[in-house]
């Protein structure tokens, strides 16, 4: 992303699939 | 213009893929190594291994759902590399490092081969 101000988000980005249902 | 980069996204996605593997969800291939069987996702295998990339981009082979590897391949070495593909962590056990390196050569995972080689040389 040249020339774009990038904000870094350190937290989780997506849901976590459980080890079992 | 600005954007938000989620720095953990790649590892969060890989963790979810490994959860799908461990629950055998949407796995689409069985890899047979001697008498051991490993379930996996073709897309992950071909993203990480030159050998699997060649196999699954071959129109005659890509629809097969089971593959036997060369009998010289060590199941433990393959298991360590399969875990690496899904976790980015390569288990280094003194007794297995050579077998992991040889399996990585067979699977055409050159960067892993180089790293194993450097590790073996440094521990010598």
PDB file of C-alpha atoms in Angstrom:
ATOM      1  CA  UNK A   1       0.000   0.000   0.000  1.00  0.00           C
ATOM      2  CA  UNK A   2       2.328   2.719  -1.245  1.00  0.00           C
ATOM      3  CA  UNK A   3       1.432   6.201   0.040  1.00  0.00           C
ATOM      4  CA  UNK A   4      -1.374   4.887   2.232  1.00  0.00           C
ATOM      5  CA  UNK A   5      -1.404   5.581   5.980  1.00  0.00           C
ATOM      6  CA  UNK A   6      -1.510   2.077   7.443  1.00  0.00           C
ATOM      7  CA  UNK A   7      -2.906   1.654  10.952  1.00  0.00           C
ATOM      8  CA  UNK A   8      -1.639  -1.569  12.579  1.00  0.00           C
ATOM      9  CA  UNK A   9      -4.309  -3.586  14.417  1.00  0.00           C
ATOM     10  CA  UNK A  10      -2.548  -6.131  16.666  1.00  0.00           C
ATOM     11  CA  UNK A  11      -5.702  -7.882  17.846  1.00  0.00           C
ATOM     12  CA  UNK A  12      -7.426 -10.976  16.453  1.00  0.00           C
ATOM     13  CA  UNK A  13      -8.770 -10.484  12.934  1.00  0.00           C
ATOM     14  CA  UNK A  14     -11.260 -13.340  12.507  1.00  0.00           C
ATOM     15  CA  UNK A  15     -13.300 -15.785  14.602  1.00  0.00           C
ATOM     16  CA  UNK A  16     -11.489 -18.800  16.121  1.00  0.00           C
ATOM     17  CA  UNK A  17     -12.723 -22.214  14.970  1.00  0.00           C
ATOM     18  CA  UNK A  18     -13.199 -24.343  18.117  1.00  0.00           C
ATOM     19  CA  UNK A  19     -11.120 -27.497  18.634  1.00  0.00           C
ATOM     20  CA  UNK A  20     -14.353 -29.484  18.607  1.00  0.00           C
ATOM     21  CA  UNK A  21     -18.051 -28.661  18.187  1.00  0.00           C
TER      22      UNK A  21
ATOM     23  CA  UNK B   1      -6.412   7.243   2.065  1.00  0.00           C
ATOM     24  CA  UNK B   2      -5.611   4.907   4.926  1.00  0.00           C
ATOM     25  CA  UNK B   3      -6.067   1.260   5.812  1.00  0.00           C
ATOM     26  CA  UNK B   4      -6.012  -0.961   8.884  1.00  0.00           C
ATOM     27  CA  UNK B   5      -3.591  -3.867   8.700  1.00  0.00           C
ATOM     28  CA  UNK B   6      -4.521  -6.775  11.019  1.00  0.00           C
ATOM     29  CA  UNK B   7      -1.005  -8.010  11.787  1.00  0.00           C
ATOM     30  CA  UNK B   8      -2.231 -11.351  13.200  1.00  0.00           C
ATOM     31  CA  UNK B   9      -4.459 -12.231  10.249  1.00  0.00           C
ATOM     32  CA  UNK B  10      -2.121 -14.746   8.554  1.00  0.00           C
ATOM     33  CA  UNK B  11      -1.566 -16.678  11.785  1.00  0.00           C
ATOM     34  CA  UNK B  12      -5.258 -16.495  12.705  1.00  0.00           C
ATOM     35  CA  UNK B  13      -6.191 -17.967   9.315  1.00  0.00           C
ATOM     36  CA  UNK B  14      -3.534 -20.701   9.622  1.00  0.00           C
ATOM     37  CA  UNK B  15      -4.740 -21.611  13.112  1.00  0.00           C
ATOM     38  CA  UNK B  16      -8.283 -22.006  11.774  1.00  0.00           C
ATOM     39  CA  UNK B  17      -7.071 -24.180   8.894  1.00  0.00           C
ATOM     40  CA  UNK B  18      -5.265 -26.389  11.416  1.00  0.00           C
ATOM     41  CA  UNK B  19      -8.464 -26.635  13.472  1.00  0.00           C
ATOM     42  CA  UNK B  20     -10.307 -27.746  10.327  1.00  0.00           C
ATOM     43  CA  UNK B  21      -7.608 -30.368   9.720  1.00  0.00           C
ATOM     44  CA  UNK B  22      -7.751 -31.692  13.256  1.00  0.00           C
ATOM     45  CA  UNK B  23     -11.552 -32.013  12.946  1.00  0.00           C
ATOM     46  CA  UNK B  24     -11.247 -33.473   9.419  1.00  0.00           C
ATOM     47  CA  UNK B  25     -13.472 -30.705   8.041  1.00  0.00           C
ATOM     48  CA  UNK B  26     -13.203 -30.172   4.262  1.00  0.00           C
ATOM     49  CA  UNK B  27      -9.998 -32.215   4.115  1.00  0.00           C
ATOM     50  CA  UNK B  28      -9.845 -33.562   0.570  1.00  0.00           C
ATOM     51  CA  UNK B  29      -6.833 -35.854   0.388  1.00  0.00           C
ATOM     52  CA  UNK B  30      -5.230 -38.750   2.284  1.00  0.00           C
ATOM     53  CA  UNK B  31      -1.450 -38.982   2.112  1.00  0.00           C
ATOM     54  CA  UNK B  32      -0.157 -42.504   2.687  1.00  0.00           C
ATOM     55  CA  UNK B  33       3.357 -42.717   4.099  1.00  0.00           C
ATOM     56  CA  UNK B  34       4.280 -46.368   4.484  1.00  0.00           C
ATOM     57  CA  UNK B  35       1.430 -47.615   6.668  1.00  0.00           C
ATOM     58  CA  UNK B  36       0.456 -44.277   8.177  1.00  0.00           C
ATOM     59  CA  UNK B  37      -2.349 -42.093   6.815  1.00  0.00           C
ATOM     60  CA  UNK B  38      -2.538 -38.287   7.013  1.00  0.00           C
ATOM     61  CA  UNK B  39      -5.639 -36.265   6.125  1.00  0.00           C
ATOM     62  CA  UNK B  40      -5.020 -32.765   4.756  1.00  0.00           C
ATOM     63  CA  UNK B  41      -6.249 -29.987   2.463  1.00  0.00           C
ATOM     64  CA  UNK B  42      -4.798 -30.067  -1.050  1.00  0.00           C
ATOM     65  CA  UNK B  43      -4.632 -26.263  -1.116  1.00  0.00           C
ATOM     66  CA  UNK B  44      -2.426 -26.106   1.977  1.00  0.00           C
ATOM     67  CA  UNK B  45      -0.177 -28.921   0.726  1.00  0.00           C
ATOM     68  CA  UNK B  46       0.333 -27.278  -2.648  1.00  0.00           C
ATOM     69  CA  UNK B  47       0.881 -23.864  -1.080  1.00  0.00           C
ATOM     70  CA  UNK B  48       3.785 -25.301   0.964  1.00  0.00           C
ATOM     71  CA  UNK B  49       5.323 -28.053  -1.165  1.00  0.00           C
ATOM     72  CA  UNK B  50       6.659 -27.981  -4.713  1.00  0.00           C
ATOM     73  CA  UNK B  51       5.975 -31.680  -5.099  1.00  0.00           C
ATOM     74  CA  UNK B  52       2.299 -31.341  -4.131  1.00  0.00           C
ATOM     75  CA  UNK B  53       1.999 -28.231  -6.300  1.00  0.00           C
ATOM     76  CA  UNK B  54       3.144 -30.295  -9.305  1.00  0.00           C
ATOM     77  CA  UNK B  55       0.794 -33.156  -8.428  1.00  0.00           C
ATOM     78  CA  UNK B  56      -2.343 -31.087  -7.857  1.00  0.00           C
ATOM     79  CA  UNK B  57      -1.839 -28.832 -10.860  1.00  0.00           C
ATOM     80  CA  UNK B  58      -1.633 -31.927 -13.062  1.00  0.00           C
ATOM     81  CA  UNK B  59      -5.122 -32.306 -14.542  1.00  0.00           C
ATOM     82  CA  UNK B  60      -4.743 -36.086 -14.549  1.00  0.00           C
ATOM     83  CA  UNK B  61      -3.939 -36.273 -10.813  1.00  0.00           C
ATOM     84  CA  UNK B  62      -5.650 -33.295  -9.180  1.00  0.00           C
ATOM     85  CA  UNK B  63      -8.936 -35.160  -8.626  1.00  0.00           C
ATOM     86  CA  UNK B  64      -7.362 -38.130  -6.882  1.00  0.00           C
ATOM     87  CA  UNK B  65      -8.096 -38.181  -3.133  1.00  0.00           C
ATOM     88  CA  UNK B  66      -5.294 -40.472  -1.962  1.00  0.00           C
ATOM     89  CA  UNK B  67      -1.568 -40.504  -2.653  1.00  0.00           C
ATOM     90  CA  UNK B  68       1.159 -42.903  -1.549  1.00  0.00           C
ATOM     91  CA  UNK B  69       4.544 -41.309  -1.079  1.00  0.00           C
ATOM     92  CA  UNK B  70       7.836 -42.992  -1.901  1.00  0.00           C
ATOM     93  CA  UNK B  71       8.496 -45.804   0.624  1.00  0.00           C
ATOM     94  CA  UNK B  72      11.802 -44.112   1.552  1.00  0.00           C
ATOM     95  CA  UNK B  73       9.834 -41.275   3.188  1.00  0.00           C
ATOM     96  CA  UNK B  74       9.798 -41.461   6.999  1.00  0.00           C
ATOM     97  CA  UNK B  75       6.259 -41.021   8.423  1.00  0.00           C
ATOM     98  CA  UNK B  76       7.611 -39.102  11.438  1.00  0.00           C
ATOM     99  CA  UNK B  77       9.512 -36.711   9.176  1.00  0.00           C
ATOM    100  CA  UNK B  78       6.371 -36.184   7.103  1.00  0.00           C
ATOM    101  CA  UNK B  79       4.242 -35.618  10.215  1.00  0.00           C
ATOM    102  CA  UNK B  80       6.652 -32.921  11.431  1.00  0.00           C
ATOM    103  CA  UNK B  81       6.550 -31.178   8.037  1.00  0.00           C
ATOM    104  CA  UNK B  82       2.752 -31.429   7.813  1.00  0.00           C
ATOM    105  CA  UNK B  83       2.484 -29.773  11.236  1.00  0.00           C
ATOM    106  CA  UNK B  84       4.913 -27.101  10.026  1.00  0.00           C
ATOM    107  CA  UNK B  85       2.697 -26.387   7.008  1.00  0.00           C
ATOM    108  CA  UNK B  86      -0.277 -25.763   9.316  1.00  0.00           C
ATOM    109  CA  UNK B  87       1.521 -23.979  12.184  1.00  0.00           C
ATOM    110  CA  UNK B  88       4.741 -22.355  10.813  1.00  0.00           C
ATOM    111  CA  UNK B  89       6.599 -24.176  13.655  1.00  0.00           C
ATOM    112  CA  UNK B  90       9.149 -26.833  12.714  1.00  0.00           C
ATOM    113  CA  UNK B  91       9.777 -29.351  15.505  1.00  0.00           C
ATOM    114  CA  UNK B  92      13.530 -29.904  15.882  1.00  0.00           C
ATOM    115  CA  UNK B  93      14.320 -33.259  17.465  1.00  0.00           C
ATOM    116  CA  UNK B  94      17.974 -34.242  17.275  1.00  0.00           C
ATOM    117  CA  UNK B  95      17.010 -37.756  16.219  1.00  0.00           C
ATOM    118  CA  UNK B  96      14.710 -36.582  13.415  1.00  0.00           C
ATOM    119  CA  UNK B  97      16.400 -33.556  11.892  1.00  0.00           C
ATOM    120  CA  UNK B  98      18.075 -35.537   9.090  1.00  0.00           C
ATOM    121  CA  UNK B  99      14.864 -37.386   8.260  1.00  0.00           C
ATOM    122  CA  UNK B 100      12.941 -34.082   8.270  1.00  0.00           C
ATOM    123  CA  UNK B 101      15.536 -32.562   5.944  1.00  0.00           C
ATOM    124  CA  UNK B 102      15.414 -35.540   3.574  1.00  0.00           C
ATOM    125  CA  UNK B 103      11.612 -35.460   3.558  1.00  0.00           C
ATOM    126  CA  UNK B 104      11.693 -31.721   2.855  1.00  0.00           C
ATOM    127  CA  UNK B 105      14.016 -32.403  -0.093  1.00  0.00           C
ATOM    128  CA  UNK B 106      11.539 -34.988  -1.384  1.00  0.00           C
ATOM    129  CA  UNK B 107       8.591 -32.602  -0.895  1.00  0.00           C
ATOM    130  CA  UNK B 108      10.568 -29.786  -2.588  1.00  0.00           C
ATOM    131  CA  UNK B 109      10.392 -27.443   0.413  1.00  0.00           C
ATOM    132  CA  UNK B 110      13.696 -25.713  -0.300  1.00  0.00           C
ATOM    133  CA  UNK B 111      13.618 -23.059   2.429  1.00  0.00           C
ATOM    134  CA  UNK B 112      13.015 -25.698   5.090  1.00  0.00           C
ATOM    135  CA  UNK B 113      15.871 -27.756   3.642  1.00  0.00           C
ATOM    136  CA  UNK B 114      18.212 -24.761   3.881  1.00  0.00           C
ATOM    137  CA  UNK B 115      17.157 -24.068   7.461  1.00  0.00           C
ATOM    138  CA  UNK B 116      17.605 -27.714   8.491  1.00  0.00           C
ATOM    139  CA  UNK B 117      20.998 -27.746   6.812  1.00  0.00           C
ATOM    140  CA  UNK B 118      22.112 -24.635   8.694  1.00  0.00           C
ATOM    141  CA  UNK B 119      20.800 -26.110  11.959  1.00  0.00           C
ATOM    142  CA  UNK B 120      22.689 -29.395  11.404  1.00  0.00           C
ATOM    143  CA  UNK B 121      25.890 -27.521  10.554  1.00  0.00           C
ATOM    144  CA  UNK B 122      25.571 -25.240  13.584  1.00  0.00           C
ATOM    145  CA  UNK B 123      24.904 -28.160  15.957  1.00  0.00           C
ATOM    146  CA  UNK B 124      27.944 -29.960  14.525  1.00  0.00           C
TER     147      UNK B 124
END
